[in-house]
Amino acid sequence: MNELKKFITEHQFPEDLSRIMRCYAKNTWASQGIKHQVLLQDFPEDIYSKIHLHLFRQILDRPLFKRGDARVKKDLALHVSVSTHRHGDVFIHKGEVVQALHMVSSGALQLPNGDLLGPGALFGTWQMRKSPVSRDTLQVVGGCTVHSLSLEALQRVLDLFPQWGMEFFRDLQQDLDHDICPETMDNFFDCHTDSVASG
């Protein structure tokens, strides 16, 4: 229970959701400590979804995702992951396959030219259907936390909501702070429009 209280305090859950989480924990779990990942997996799907929507609201509040309705955001939230990195770590190497869209939650990543991607910076690639390769090596400065949405999971959501998908890719071109696999989007729009029409 102490683990849960600490988790709720650390992530500043709203009181109504906090109360639901505490009640569920009180009636379900034994008194020993529970790891956060196990803790979250034990919740029913509806509560689990609300927890993820709250945890990852920082990335889901980006203009890029705001056109998506509640169903879109719910599906996206379930696929966001968090990673923490120490100063000097390499987040991604030049030539490495890019597998996710990322947003810096705290701390910073340094680009080869010395520029920094700070809190709130969205980076990655729009290329979903071929293995995109990073042109940059990004290094952690002072430690950082990154929220990531896998391209594979994102593609599944886009396939479920094709109309939102077209809006998403147009917005991505504007909202992506740093494209680590730059390439013209014209070919994508032609391909995606064809797939929507045939679907």
PDB file of C-alpha atoms in Angstrom, residues 7-149:
ATOM      1  CA  PHE A   7       3.270   6.105  -6.839  1.00  0.00           C
ATOM      2  CA  ILE A   8       0.122   8.258  -6.606  1.00  0.00           C
ATOM      3  CA  THR A   9       1.989  11.138  -4.957  1.00  0.00           C
ATOM      4  CA  GLU A  10       4.908  10.999  -7.369  1.00  0.00           C
ATOM      5  CA  HIS A  11       2.684  11.194 -10.444  1.00  0.00           C
ATOM      6  CA  GLN A  12       0.070  13.564  -8.961  1.00  0.00           C
ATOM      7  CA  PHE A  13      -3.011  11.575  -9.922  1.00  0.00           C
ATOM      8  CA  PRO A  14      -6.310  13.455  -9.507  1.00  0.00           C
ATOM      9  CA  GLU A  15      -8.174  12.694  -6.290  1.00  0.00           C
ATOM     10  CA  ASP A  16     -11.039  10.741  -7.875  1.00  0.00           C
ATOM     11  CA  LEU A  17      -8.696   8.362  -9.705  1.00  0.00           C
ATOM     12  CA  SER A  18      -6.420   8.133  -6.644  1.00  0.00           C
ATOM     13  CA  ARG A  19      -9.383   7.086  -4.518  1.00  0.00           C
ATOM     14  CA  ILE A  20     -10.372   4.367  -6.997  1.00  0.00           C
ATOM     15  CA  MET A  21      -6.796   3.069  -7.075  1.00  0.00           C
ATOM     16  CA  ARG A  22      -6.527   2.995  -3.272  1.00  0.00           C
ATOM     17  CA  CYS A  23      -9.883   1.250  -2.846  1.00  0.00           C
ATOM     18  CA  TYR A  24      -9.023  -1.374  -5.410  1.00  0.00           C
ATOM     19  CA  ALA A  25      -5.623  -1.986  -3.837  1.00  0.00           C
ATOM     20  CA  LYS A  26      -7.054  -2.238  -0.331  1.00  0.00           C
ATOM     21  CA  ASN A  27      -9.547  -4.899  -1.362  1.00  0.00           C
ATOM     22  CA  THR A  28      -7.253  -6.878  -3.649  1.00  0.00           C
ATOM     23  CA  TRP A  29      -3.602  -6.901  -2.655  1.00  0.00           C
ATOM     24  CA  ALA A  30      -1.658  -8.427   0.192  1.00  0.00           C
ATOM     25  CA  SER A  31       0.326  -6.080   2.400  1.00  0.00           C
ATOM     26  CA  GLN A  32       3.778  -6.730   0.874  1.00  0.00           C
ATOM     27  CA  GLY A  33       5.325  -4.208  -1.498  1.00  0.00           C
ATOM     28  CA  ILE A  34       4.404  -4.459  -5.180  1.00  0.00           C
ATOM     29  CA  LYS A  35       6.507  -3.287  -8.093  1.00  0.00           C
ATOM     30  CA  HIS A  36       4.959  -0.524 -10.179  1.00  0.00           C
ATOM     31  CA  GLN A  37       4.687  -2.612 -13.345  1.00  0.00           C
ATOM     32  CA  VAL A  38       2.960  -5.424 -11.501  1.00  0.00           C
ATOM     33  CA  LEU A  39       0.803  -2.898  -9.679  1.00  0.00           C
ATOM     34  CA  LEU A  40      -0.506  -1.434 -12.923  1.00  0.00           C
ATOM     35  CA  GLN A  41      -1.098  -4.799 -14.554  1.00  0.00           C
ATOM     36  CA  ASP A  42      -3.365  -5.812 -11.680  1.00  0.00           C
ATOM     37  CA  PHE A  43      -5.900  -3.057 -12.353  1.00  0.00           C
ATOM     38  CA  PRO A  44      -9.047  -3.696 -14.424  1.00  0.00           C
ATOM     39  CA  GLU A  45      -8.798  -2.450 -18.001  1.00  0.00           C
ATOM     40  CA  ASP A  46     -10.908   0.691 -17.519  1.00  0.00           C
ATOM     41  CA  ILE A  47      -8.857   1.889 -14.530  1.00  0.00           C
ATOM     42  CA  TYR A  48      -5.611   0.827 -16.220  1.00  0.00           C
ATOM     43  CA  SER A  49      -6.514   2.968 -19.238  1.00  0.00           C
ATOM     44  CA  LYS A  50      -7.270   6.013 -17.073  1.00  0.00           C
ATOM     45  CA  ILE A  51      -3.951   5.606 -15.266  1.00  0.00           C
ATOM     46  CA  HIS A  52      -2.072   5.545 -18.574  1.00  0.00           C
ATOM     47  CA  LEU A  53      -3.990   8.545 -19.908  1.00  0.00           C
ATOM     48  CA  HIS A  54      -2.924  10.474 -16.809  1.00  0.00           C
ATOM     49  CA  LEU A  55       0.681   9.250 -16.767  1.00  0.00           C
ATOM     50  CA  PHE A  56       1.258  10.123 -20.401  1.00  0.00           C
ATOM     51  CA  ARG A  57      -0.883  13.237 -20.687  1.00  0.00           C
ATOM     52  CA  GLN A  58       2.267  15.266 -21.416  1.00  0.00           C
ATOM     53  CA  ILE A  59       2.786  13.558 -24.765  1.00  0.00           C
ATOM     54  CA  LEU A  60      -0.920  13.054 -25.524  1.00  0.00           C
ATOM     55  CA  ASP A  61      -1.557  16.792 -25.011  1.00  0.00           C
ATOM     56  CA  ARG A  62       0.743  17.611 -27.914  1.00  0.00           C
ATOM     57  CA  PRO A  63      -1.110  19.290 -30.824  1.00  0.00           C
ATOM     58  CA  LEU A  64      -0.205  16.185 -32.821  1.00  0.00           C
ATOM     59  CA  PHE A  65      -2.624  14.003 -30.850  1.00  0.00           C
ATOM     60  CA  LYS A  66      -5.324  16.537 -29.955  1.00  0.00           C
ATOM     61  CA  ARG A  67      -7.379  15.849 -33.080  1.00  0.00           C
ATOM     62  CA  GLY A  68      -7.765  12.258 -31.949  1.00  0.00           C
ATOM     63  CA  ASP A  69     -10.932  11.436 -30.035  1.00  0.00           C
ATOM     64  CA  ALA A  70     -11.115   9.634 -26.683  1.00  0.00           C
ATOM     65  CA  ARG A  71     -10.841   6.206 -28.330  1.00  0.00           C
ATOM     66  CA  VAL A  72      -7.674   7.193 -30.176  1.00  0.00           C
ATOM     67  CA  LYS A  73      -6.038   8.625 -27.055  1.00  0.00           C
ATOM     68  CA  LYS A  74      -7.002   5.586 -24.995  1.00  0.00           C
ATOM     69  CA  ASP A  75      -5.389   3.228 -27.506  1.00  0.00           C
ATOM     70  CA  LEU A  76      -2.288   5.396 -27.816  1.00  0.00           C
ATOM     71  CA  ALA A  77      -1.850   5.728 -24.045  1.00  0.00           C
ATOM     72  CA  LEU A  78      -1.667   1.969 -23.611  1.00  0.00           C
ATOM     73  CA  HIS A  79       1.384   1.835 -25.882  1.00  0.00           C
ATOM     74  CA  VAL A  80       3.478   4.651 -24.398  1.00  0.00           C
ATOM     75  CA  SER A  81       6.543   3.549 -22.439  1.00  0.00           C
ATOM     76  CA  VAL A  82       8.968   5.419 -20.175  1.00  0.00           C
ATOM     77  CA  SER A  83      12.738   5.128 -20.023  1.00  0.00           C
ATOM     78  CA  THR A  84      15.306   6.906 -17.864  1.00  0.00           C
ATOM     79  CA  HIS A  85      18.891   7.540 -18.901  1.00  0.00           C
ATOM     80  CA  ARG A  86      22.072   8.697 -17.176  1.00  0.00           C
ATOM     81  CA  HIS A  87      24.347  11.545 -18.193  1.00  0.00           C
ATOM     82  CA  GLY A  88      26.583  10.492 -21.055  1.00  0.00           C
ATOM     83  CA  ASP A  89      24.407   7.602 -22.219  1.00  0.00           C
ATOM     84  CA  VAL A  90      23.719   7.381 -25.938  1.00  0.00           C
ATOM     85  CA  PHE A  91      19.969   7.366 -26.498  1.00  0.00           C
ATOM     86  CA  ILE A  92      20.216   6.397 -30.158  1.00  0.00           C
ATOM     87  CA  HIS A  93      23.204   5.822 -32.440  1.00  0.00           C
ATOM     88  CA  LYS A  94      23.615   7.088 -35.968  1.00  0.00           C
ATOM     89  CA  GLY A  95      22.617   4.267 -38.305  1.00  0.00           C
ATOM     90  CA  GLU A  96      20.324   2.629 -35.733  1.00  0.00           C
ATOM     91  CA  VAL A  97      16.799   1.690 -36.809  1.00  0.00           C
ATOM     92  CA  VAL A  98      14.255   4.108 -35.322  1.00  0.00           C
ATOM     93  CA  GLN A  99      11.389   2.210 -33.718  1.00  0.00           C
ATOM     94  CA  ALA A 100       9.396   4.920 -31.935  1.00  0.00           C
ATOM     95  CA  LEU A 101       8.310   8.516 -31.663  1.00  0.00           C
ATOM     96  CA  HIS A 102       9.913  10.002 -28.558  1.00  0.00           C
ATOM     97  CA  MET A 103       9.284  12.992 -26.326  1.00  0.00           C
ATOM     98  CA  VAL A 104      11.707  14.301 -23.722  1.00  0.00           C
ATOM     99  CA  SER A 105       9.816  14.432 -20.430  1.00  0.00           C
ATOM    100  CA  SER A 106      12.677  15.804 -18.322  1.00  0.00           C
ATOM    101  CA  GLY A 107      16.360  16.500 -18.855  1.00  0.00           C
ATOM    102  CA  ALA A 108      17.878  16.873 -22.310  1.00  0.00           C
ATOM    103  CA  LEU A 109      19.411  15.101 -25.287  1.00  0.00           C
ATOM    104  CA  GLN A 110      22.219  16.642 -27.308  1.00  0.00           C
ATOM    105  CA  LEU A 111      22.322  16.643 -31.104  1.00  0.00           C
ATOM    106  CA  PRO A 112      25.624  16.319 -33.006  1.00  0.00           C
ATOM    107  CA  ASN A 113      25.654  20.087 -33.684  1.00  0.00           C
ATOM    108  CA  GLY A 114      25.400  20.843 -29.955  1.00  0.00           C
ATOM    109  CA  ASP A 115      21.719  21.805 -29.939  1.00  0.00           C
ATOM    110  CA  LEU A 116      19.614  20.353 -27.142  1.00  0.00           C
ATOM    111  CA  LEU A 117      16.243  18.633 -27.185  1.00  0.00           C
ATOM    112  CA  GLY A 118      14.729  19.702 -23.866  1.00  0.00           C
ATOM    113  CA  PRO A 119      11.524  18.880 -21.986  1.00  0.00           C
ATOM    114  CA  GLY A 120       8.548  18.638 -24.334  1.00  0.00           C
ATOM    115  CA  ALA A 121      10.649  18.123 -27.480  1.00  0.00           C
ATOM    116  CA  LEU A 122       9.114  15.560 -29.831  1.00  0.00           C
ATOM    117  CA  PHE A 123      11.506  13.679 -32.083  1.00  0.00           C
ATOM    118  CA  GLY A 124      11.643  10.578 -34.233  1.00  0.00           C
ATOM    119  CA  THR A 125      10.306   9.951 -37.708  1.00  0.00           C
ATOM    120  CA  TRP A 126       7.068   9.830 -39.689  1.00  0.00           C
ATOM    121  CA  GLN A 127       8.238   6.777 -41.662  1.00  0.00           C
ATOM    122  CA  MET A 128       6.186   3.776 -40.505  1.00  0.00           C
ATOM    123  CA  ARG A 129       6.283   1.153 -43.224  1.00  0.00           C
ATOM    124  CA  LYS A 130      10.008   0.814 -43.831  1.00  0.00           C
ATOM    125  CA  SER A 131      12.842   0.511 -41.354  1.00  0.00           C
ATOM    126  CA  PRO A 132      13.908   4.168 -40.890  1.00  0.00           C
ATOM    127  CA  VAL A 133      17.515   4.743 -39.861  1.00  0.00           C
ATOM    128  CA  SER A 134      18.704   7.585 -37.648  1.00  0.00           C
ATOM    129  CA  ARG A 135      21.072  10.103 -39.190  1.00  0.00           C
ATOM    130  CA  ASP A 136      22.050  11.385 -35.722  1.00  0.00           C
ATOM    131  CA  THR A 137      23.597  10.132 -32.515  1.00  0.00           C
ATOM    132  CA  LEU A 138      21.704  11.594 -29.551  1.00  0.00           C
ATOM    133  CA  GLN A 139      23.516  11.769 -26.219  1.00  0.00           C
ATOM    134  CA  VAL A 140      22.003  12.257 -22.783  1.00  0.00           C
ATOM    135  CA  VAL A 141      22.947  15.468 -20.976  1.00  0.00           C
ATOM    136  CA  GLY A 142      22.543  15.478 -17.192  1.00  0.00           C
ATOM    137  CA  GLY A 143      20.167  12.531 -17.192  1.00  0.00           C
ATOM    138  CA  CYS A 144      16.742  12.446 -18.820  1.00  0.00           C
ATOM    139  CA  THR A 145      13.384  10.713 -18.951  1.00  0.00           C
ATOM    140  CA  VAL A 146      11.833   9.926 -22.319  1.00  0.00           C
ATOM    141  CA  HIS A 147       8.284   8.897 -23.247  1.00  0.00           C
ATOM    142  CA  SER A 148       8.175   6.656 -26.318  1.00  0.00           C
ATOM    143  CA  LEU A 149       5.381   5.471 -28.593  1.00  0.00           C
TER     144      LEU A 149
END
